């Protein structure tokens, strides 16, 4: 019999146990071992059944057990200590509050993302983007950064994955009840739920409640459209993550961006939280937040252009995709229909809104609205998520800054990091605490600093090897449990599954591969030569075993076929004890998988992996990386702590041949270098060289891969400059900057370089020579205060393109002549040998520009003025 209505009945905790509720509601428990251990001691059996979720645990504990704990002095002392520790954590000064020059740091930062991976108990993530966002919030909390997270609450989350008998991925969407999640409804002062509302075409409205998840010190606001006041279609806007068609996704992103800003304003009004000075959009999904902020400023008396300048100054945009296909793009007519007089932001001209997202560059689609393009145009500061990805992003978006080389495009990079307290196994933490002390271990994992990691060198080899073996054994038991459950879901009977007790061996080299399954991540590269893989799996002396997991997008049949291909291979009775596929990859599985593996395998198509943080999480547990040089591994790889898979990415190599070459290179590495090092034994019966690589991984990679390092970089390199720029752009300054930009754009056609000459008498010169450079130019309606004239010099290639360029500003000499031309002069130092060249260019210049390329305007000499552009030095 099915219930017609569902309630959540909460337990009434005895007064002495009331702090348990506060501890359960603050998600710090998800990365704080002592708090989790406290909850486990409430009822170990129910803790296991609740999958480590304190809310579910407290909802199921017997009243008699609660009464017993309320009289247990030892438990109450532990509870009091945990509650005091949480209070100190959320109220005390941390890195941010003691930062030198903290007065210049932003009072608050609003961080928008379509997904957040905080804990398996709050399943609001699909993959790396969400996990990164969750780690960003946790690290910000540890550092005391005043962040406000903003996202959507998906009633079905992302799908749960099972397999059919023949290995085809099946999707399931369980309904999530917010009242059973670690969330609190944001309420107005009169006790009614706080709401935000968006206008839709045809007089409809999209309303959303705001749920609050407390992530340590950081509030996370999640907007939920499943409210009774909405019509059926609008109720389903936040139904599932990355589901539905174009209009559904557009409404999700309008709610996230526009509704998210309104939710932040409501939250700050109700709680007294400092309003954000900086807005950070994690990918283009939340880009509409800039439109709402412009509309706010227009309501305060600014015009659109002035509001745009003010908004740009305080906005940071992070791109995570290295391919155009990974960016949300909408039909321009669909976007136009949802803005303007009959819909949202009616006071703003629809044409101005559309122009922000139009692909107005060579190769762009004129009828598509590009969310990443809008994000870049609405943010004065932008970044990729690894050094290589920053380079790829500059090339991908170079069309937005015509006339500039890709390396001058104003997109920097901040390499991702991972939140160590979340991803480091408790056993690793205990070993660190035993070696250097609990507080120093906590500081090393949250704040970083190489000096705190050097003590890993003092840990005895035997302790490291015993730890690795223990973690591998735990993974073996976990895999068997999950594999048995998976086969039962696939329809197997108990009598068929006796072989599972022999799956994996805690003394065999264990390789992990787990991630989403788009084609570029090449889940099945390992299957290129199946006979060779079988030989590796079944080697009599140096076998390997592989644990694989990953989800294909529900609409990606190609990805599902890759999953099925891998599953069918892993089902083969000859190798199924050595290779397994585990369905339903998520945070709970990952927290067992990363520590238990000896090797983390990553073989994407270079350079399509923006960062790839799974290998970072593995590394923090002493797992070695075996990866293509892509993402973060391209930046930090050293032979001391891992292996690089050679790539065959030449222009003449077709896809099949490239995969075959790289798979062969992978097999060679495993056969000739990886497995011998794992199995060889030194004088004391230990794999000395392997243990030394583990030690180097922890010592050298540990401080780099931390989310604490990442967030500190965001604060110092992006948030602080954005806050200063925001404060500088008061209304009058914003109007002046907007007017200046309009003047420069309107007058730029009259800016020309008319003549260039140097003191060089020949096309050769001695190293160390300084030439006198003289340039005559026309500025039209502009003045020298509006521009910067630069000499650009460096080595030249065979096509006279300047590489490794150096720029030197030139200075005006006197006023304009009778024809209105200006003369600029300056030195040109010849500091490199070989083919050398120079040119000159004119750029807009203003104190409030973050980059000389910001306007995308540049003027240089015409072809016929190229006097000696290839000076040869000897």
PDB file of N, CA and C in Angstrom, residues 187-245:
ATOM      1  N   UNK A 187      14.429  31.523   6.220  1.00  0.00           N
ATOM      2  CA  UNK A 187      13.112  32.081   6.511  1.00  0.00           C
ATOM      3  C   UNK A 187      13.187  33.582   6.751  1.00  0.00           C
ATOM      4  N   UNK A 188      12.092  34.246   6.421  1.00  0.00           N
ATOM      5  CA  UNK A 188      11.942  35.665   6.714  1.00  0.00           C
ATOM      6  C   UNK A 188      11.772  35.862   8.217  1.00  0.00           C
ATOM      7  N   UNK A 189      11.812  37.104   8.639  1.00  0.00           N
ATOM      8  CA  UNK A 189      11.700  37.391  10.071  1.00  0.00           C
ATOM      9  C   UNK A 189      10.372  36.923  10.654  1.00  0.00           C
ATOM     10  N   UNK A 190       9.329  36.821   9.806  1.00  0.00           N
ATOM     11  CA  UNK A 190       8.029  36.384  10.311  1.00  0.00           C
ATOM     12  C   UNK A 190       7.866  34.870  10.268  1.00  0.00           C
ATOM     13  N   UNK A 191       8.919  34.163   9.899  1.00  0.00           N
ATOM     14  CA  UNK A 191       8.879  32.709   9.905  1.00  0.00           C
ATOM     15  C   UNK A 191       8.471  32.071   8.595  1.00  0.00           C
ATOM     16  N   UNK A 192       8.064  32.861   7.617  1.00  0.00           N
ATOM     17  CA  UNK A 192       7.685  32.303   6.321  1.00  0.00           C
ATOM     18  C   UNK A 192       8.943  32.015   5.502  1.00  0.00           C
ATOM     19  N   UNK A 193       8.891  31.013   4.613  1.00  0.00           N
ATOM     20  CA  UNK A 193      10.078  30.701   3.803  1.00  0.00           C
ATOM     21  C   UNK A 193      10.467  31.873   2.910  1.00  0.00           C
ATOM     22  N   UNK A 194      11.745  32.186   2.890  1.00  0.00           N
ATOM     23  CA  UNK A 194      12.241  33.222   1.978  1.00  0.00           C
ATOM     24  C   UNK A 194      12.163  32.698   0.546  1.00  0.00           C
ATOM     25  N   UNK A 195      11.801  33.597  -0.372  1.00  0.00           N
ATOM     26  CA  UNK A 195      11.675  33.195  -1.769  1.00  0.00           C
ATOM     27  C   UNK A 195      12.338  34.214  -2.677  1.00  0.00           C
ATOM     28  N   UNK A 196      12.801  33.723  -3.835  1.00  0.00           N
ATOM     29  CA  UNK A 196      13.183  34.609  -4.930  1.00  0.00           C
ATOM     30  C   UNK A 196      12.256  34.289  -6.092  1.00  0.00           C
ATOM     31  N   UNK A 197      12.112  35.240  -6.998  1.00  0.00           N
ATOM     32  CA  UNK A 197      11.145  35.074  -8.074  1.00  0.00           C
ATOM     33  C   UNK A 197      11.704  35.646  -9.365  1.00  0.00           C
ATOM     34  N   UNK A 198      11.465  34.962 -10.484  1.00  0.00           N
ATOM     35  CA  UNK A 198      11.851  35.429 -11.811  1.00  0.00           C
ATOM     36  C   UNK A 198      10.597  35.529 -12.682  1.00  0.00           C
ATOM     37  N   UNK A 199      10.550  36.547 -13.520  1.00  0.00           N
ATOM     38  CA  UNK A 199       9.450  36.699 -14.475  1.00  0.00           C
ATOM     39  C   UNK A 199       9.761  35.887 -15.729  1.00  0.00           C
ATOM     40  N   UNK A 200       8.740  35.175 -16.230  1.00  0.00           N
ATOM     41  CA  UNK A 200       8.879  34.374 -17.430  1.00  0.00           C
ATOM     42  C   UNK A 200       7.936  34.888 -18.513  1.00  0.00           C
ATOM     43  N   UNK A 201       8.174  34.545 -19.776  1.00  0.00           N
ATOM     44  CA  UNK A 201       7.275  34.997 -20.850  1.00  0.00           C
ATOM     45  C   UNK A 201       5.836  34.562 -20.608  1.00  0.00           C
ATOM     46  N   UNK A 202       4.922  35.387 -21.052  1.00  0.00           N
ATOM     47  CA  UNK A 202       3.510  35.062 -20.913  1.00  0.00           C
ATOM     48  C   UNK A 202       2.941  35.334 -19.544  1.00  0.00           C
ATOM     49  N   UNK A 203       3.609  36.149 -18.749  1.00  0.00           N
ATOM     50  CA  UNK A 203       3.082  36.501 -17.435  1.00  0.00           C
ATOM     51  C   UNK A 203       3.309  35.451 -16.368  1.00  0.00           C
ATOM     52  N   UNK A 204       4.056  34.391 -16.676  1.00  0.00           N
ATOM     53  CA  UNK A 204       4.326  33.347 -15.676  1.00  0.00           C
ATOM     54  C   UNK A 204       5.446  33.801 -14.739  1.00  0.00           C
ATOM     55  N   UNK A 205       5.576  33.103 -13.617  1.00  0.00           N
ATOM     56  CA  UNK A 205       6.656  33.389 -12.688  1.00  0.00           C
ATOM     57  C   UNK A 205       7.321  32.089 -12.255  1.00  0.00           C
ATOM     58  N   UNK A 206       8.599  32.187 -12.023  1.00  0.00           N
ATOM     59  CA  UNK A 206       9.382  31.074 -11.497  1.00  0.00           C
ATOM     60  C   UNK A 206       9.834  31.456 -10.100  1.00  0.00           C
ATOM     61  N   UNK A 207       9.309  30.742  -9.111  1.00  0.00           N
ATOM     62  CA  UNK A 207       9.636  31.033  -7.712  1.00  0.00           C
ATOM     63  C   UNK A 207      10.544  29.934  -7.168  1.00  0.00           C
ATOM     64  N   UNK A 208      11.350  30.277  -6.204  1.00  0.00           N
ATOM     65  CA  UNK A 208      12.244  29.293  -5.598  1.00  0.00           C
ATOM     66  C   UNK A 208      12.458  29.618  -4.133  1.00  0.00           C
ATOM     67  N   UNK A 209      12.435  28.582  -3.323  1.00  0.00           N
ATOM     68  CA  UNK A 209      12.860  28.710  -1.932  1.00  0.00           C
ATOM     69  C   UNK A 209      14.373  28.615  -1.851  1.00  0.00           C
ATOM     70  N   UNK A 210      14.909  28.995  -0.706  1.00  0.00           N
ATOM     71  CA  UNK A 210      16.358  28.978  -0.511  1.00  0.00           C
ATOM     72  C   UNK A 210      16.676  28.085   0.680  1.00  0.00           C
ATOM     73  N   UNK A 211      17.425  27.016   0.394  1.00  0.00           N
ATOM     74  CA  UNK A 211      17.888  26.131   1.450  1.00  0.00           C
ATOM     75  C   UNK A 211      19.329  26.482   1.793  1.00  0.00           C
ATOM     76  N   UNK A 212      19.678  26.329   3.040  1.00  0.00           N
ATOM     77  CA  UNK A 212      21.012  26.678   3.521  1.00  0.00           C
ATOM     78  C   UNK A 212      21.728  25.419   3.987  1.00  0.00           C
ATOM     79  N   UNK A 213      22.886  25.164   3.388  1.00  0.00           N
ATOM     80  CA  UNK A 213      23.807  24.145   3.899  1.00  0.00           C
ATOM     81  C   UNK A 213      24.991  24.876   4.511  1.00  0.00           C
ATOM     82  N   UNK A 214      25.325  24.548   5.748  1.00  0.00           N
ATOM     83  CA  UNK A 214      26.439  25.224   6.410  1.00  0.00           C
ATOM     84  C   UNK A 214      27.694  24.381   6.238  1.00  0.00           C
ATOM     85  N   UNK A 215      28.636  24.880   5.454  1.00  0.00           N
ATOM     86  CA  UNK A 215      29.868  24.148   5.139  1.00  0.00           C
ATOM     87  C   UNK A 215      30.988  24.744   5.980  1.00  0.00           C
ATOM     88  N   UNK A 216      31.086  24.296   7.239  1.00  0.00           N
ATOM     89  CA  UNK A 216      32.044  24.912   8.152  1.00  0.00           C
ATOM     90  C   UNK A 216      31.641  26.355   8.401  1.00  0.00           C
ATOM     91  N   UNK A 217      32.495  27.297   8.002  1.00  0.00           N
ATOM     92  CA  UNK A 217      32.210  28.725   8.159  1.00  0.00           C
ATOM     93  C   UNK A 217      31.419  29.283   6.975  1.00  0.00           C
ATOM     94  N   UNK A 218      31.289  28.493   5.901  1.00  0.00           N
ATOM     95  CA  UNK A 218      30.761  29.008   4.642  1.00  0.00           C
ATOM     96  C   UNK A 218      29.296  28.618   4.465  1.00  0.00           C
ATOM     97  N   UNK A 219      28.398  29.586   4.273  1.00  0.00           N
ATOM     98  CA  UNK A 219      27.015  29.250   3.940  1.00  0.00           C
ATOM     99  C   UNK A 219      26.893  28.906   2.458  1.00  0.00           C
ATOM    100  N   UNK A 220      26.160  27.859   2.153  1.00  0.00           N
ATOM    101  CA  UNK A 220      25.871  27.481   0.777  1.00  0.00           C
ATOM    102  C   UNK A 220      24.367  27.588   0.567  1.00  0.00           C
ATOM    103  N   UNK A 221      23.960  28.481  -0.340  1.00  0.00           N
ATOM    104  CA  UNK A 221      22.553  28.718  -0.637  1.00  0.00           C
ATOM    105  C   UNK A 221      22.152  27.889  -1.853  1.00  0.00           C
ATOM    106  N   UNK A 222      21.121  27.078  -1.716  1.00  0.00           N
ATOM    107  CA  UNK A 222      20.647  26.210  -2.786  1.00  0.00           C
ATOM    108  C   UNK A 222      19.196  26.557  -3.112  1.00  0.00           C
ATOM    109  N   UNK A 223      18.942  26.927  -4.358  1.00  0.00           N
ATOM    110  CA  UNK A 223      17.615  27.369  -4.781  1.00  0.00           C
ATOM    111  C   UNK A 223      16.793  26.178  -5.270  1.00  0.00           C
ATOM    112  N   UNK A 224      15.539  26.127  -4.833  1.00  0.00           N
ATOM    113  CA  UNK A 224      14.666  24.974  -5.060  1.00  0.00           C
ATOM    114  C   UNK A 224      13.344  25.466  -5.650  1.00  0.00           C
ATOM    115  N   UNK A 225      13.054  25.078  -6.902  1.00  0.00           N
ATOM    116  CA  UNK A 225      11.824  25.552  -7.565  1.00  0.00           C
ATOM    117  C   UNK A 225      10.618  24.671  -7.286  1.00  0.00           C
ATOM    118  N   UNK A 226      10.789  23.596  -6.529  1.00  0.00           N
ATOM    119  CA  UNK A 226       9.678  22.689  -6.259  1.00  0.00           C
ATOM    120  C   UNK A 226       8.824  23.238  -5.117  1.00  0.00           C
ATOM    121  N   UNK A 227       8.110  24.343  -5.431  1.00  0.00           N
ATOM    122  CA  UNK A 227       7.253  24.985  -4.433  1.00  0.00           C
ATOM    123  C   UNK A 227       5.836  25.032  -4.979  1.00  0.00           C
ATOM    124  N   UNK A 228       4.860  24.993  -4.079  1.00  0.00           N
ATOM    125  CA  UNK A 228       3.467  24.879  -4.488  1.00  0.00           C
ATOM    126  C   UNK A 228       2.987  26.058  -5.316  1.00  0.00           C
ATOM    127  N   UNK A 229       3.580  27.243  -5.111  1.00  0.00           N
ATOM    128  CA  UNK A 229       3.127  28.422  -5.852  1.00  0.00           C
ATOM    129  C   UNK A 229       3.463  28.352  -7.339  1.00  0.00           C
ATOM    130  N   UNK A 230       4.390  27.486  -7.712  1.00  0.00           N
ATOM    131  CA  UNK A 230       4.769  27.368  -9.112  1.00  0.00           C
ATOM    132  C   UNK A 230       3.811  26.457  -9.870  1.00  0.00           C
ATOM    133  N   UNK A 231       3.645  26.737 -11.173  1.00  0.00           N
ATOM    134  CA  UNK A 231       2.953  25.799 -12.045  1.00  0.00           C
ATOM    135  C   UNK A 231       3.810  24.552 -12.208  1.00  0.00           C
ATOM    136  N   UNK A 232       3.231  23.486 -12.745  1.00  0.00           N
ATOM    137  CA  UNK A 232       3.911  22.198 -12.815  1.00  0.00           C
ATOM    138  C   UNK A 232       5.240  22.306 -13.558  1.00  0.00           C
ATOM    139  N   UNK A 233       5.278  23.018 -14.676  1.00  0.00           N
ATOM    140  CA  UNK A 233       6.508  23.137 -15.447  1.00  0.00           C
ATOM    141  C   UNK A 233       7.596  23.842 -14.674  1.00  0.00           C
ATOM    142  N   UNK A 234       7.223  24.897 -13.965  1.00  0.00           N
ATOM    143  CA  UNK A 234       8.212  25.655 -13.199  1.00  0.00           C
ATOM    144  C   UNK A 234       8.689  24.879 -11.970  1.00  0.00           C
ATOM    145  N   UNK A 235       7.817  24.050 -11.409  1.00  0.00           N
ATOM    146  CA  UNK A 235       8.234  23.237 -10.258  1.00  0.00           C
ATOM    147  C   UNK A 235       9.378  22.303 -10.637  1.00  0.00           C
ATOM    148  N   UNK A 236       9.389  21.896 -11.909  1.00  0.00           N
ATOM    149  CA  UNK A 236      10.392  20.932 -12.349  1.00  0.00           C
ATOM    150  C   UNK A 236      11.691  21.537 -12.842  1.00  0.00           C
ATOM    151  N   UNK A 237      11.857  22.857 -12.726  1.00  0.00           N
ATOM    152  CA  UNK A 237      13.084  23.471 -13.241  1.00  0.00           C
ATOM    153  C   UNK A 237      14.318  22.910 -12.544  1.00  0.00           C
ATOM    154  N   UNK A 238      14.244  22.702 -11.245  1.00  0.00           N
ATOM    155  CA  UNK A 238      15.402  22.151 -10.512  1.00  0.00           C
ATOM    156  C   UNK A 238      15.206  20.654 -10.253  1.00  0.00           C
ATOM    157  N   UNK A 239      14.674  19.948 -11.237  1.00  0.00           N
ATOM    158  CA  UNK A 239      14.406  18.529 -11.018  1.00  0.00           C
ATOM    159  C   UNK A 239      15.675  17.688 -10.986  1.00  0.00           C
ATOM    160  N   UNK A 240      16.574  17.894 -11.958  1.00  0.00           N
ATOM    161  CA  UNK A 240      17.775  17.070 -11.993  1.00  0.00           C
ATOM    162  C   UNK A 240      18.927  17.855 -12.592  1.00  0.00           C
ATOM    163  N   UNK A 241      20.111  17.441 -12.251  1.00  0.00           N
ATOM    164  CA  UNK A 241      21.343  18.102 -12.694  1.00  0.00           C
ATOM    165  C   UNK A 241      21.624  17.745 -14.146  1.00  0.00           C
ATOM    166  N   UNK A 242      21.811  18.780 -14.976  1.00  0.00           N
ATOM    167  CA  UNK A 242      22.149  18.611 -16.392  1.00  0.00           C
ATOM    168  C   UNK A 242      21.115  17.766 -17.130  1.00  0.00           C
ATOM    169  N   UNK A 243      19.852  17.989 -16.809  1.00  0.00           N
ATOM    170  CA  UNK A 243      18.785  17.275 -17.513  1.00  0.00           C
ATOM    171  C   UNK A 243      17.960  18.231 -18.358  1.00  0.00           C
ATOM    172  N   UNK A 244      17.062  17.673 -19.183  1.00  0.00           N
ATOM    173  CA  UNK A 244      16.119  18.480 -19.945  1.00  0.00           C
ATOM    174  C   UNK A 244      16.714  19.085 -21.200  1.00  0.00           C
ATOM    175  N   UNK A 245      15.841  19.788 -21.959  1.00  0.00           N
ATOM    176  CA  UNK A 245      16.251  20.413 -23.198  1.00  0.00           C
ATOM    177  C   UNK A 245      16.792  21.807 -22.989  1.00  0.00           C
TER     178      UNK A 245
END
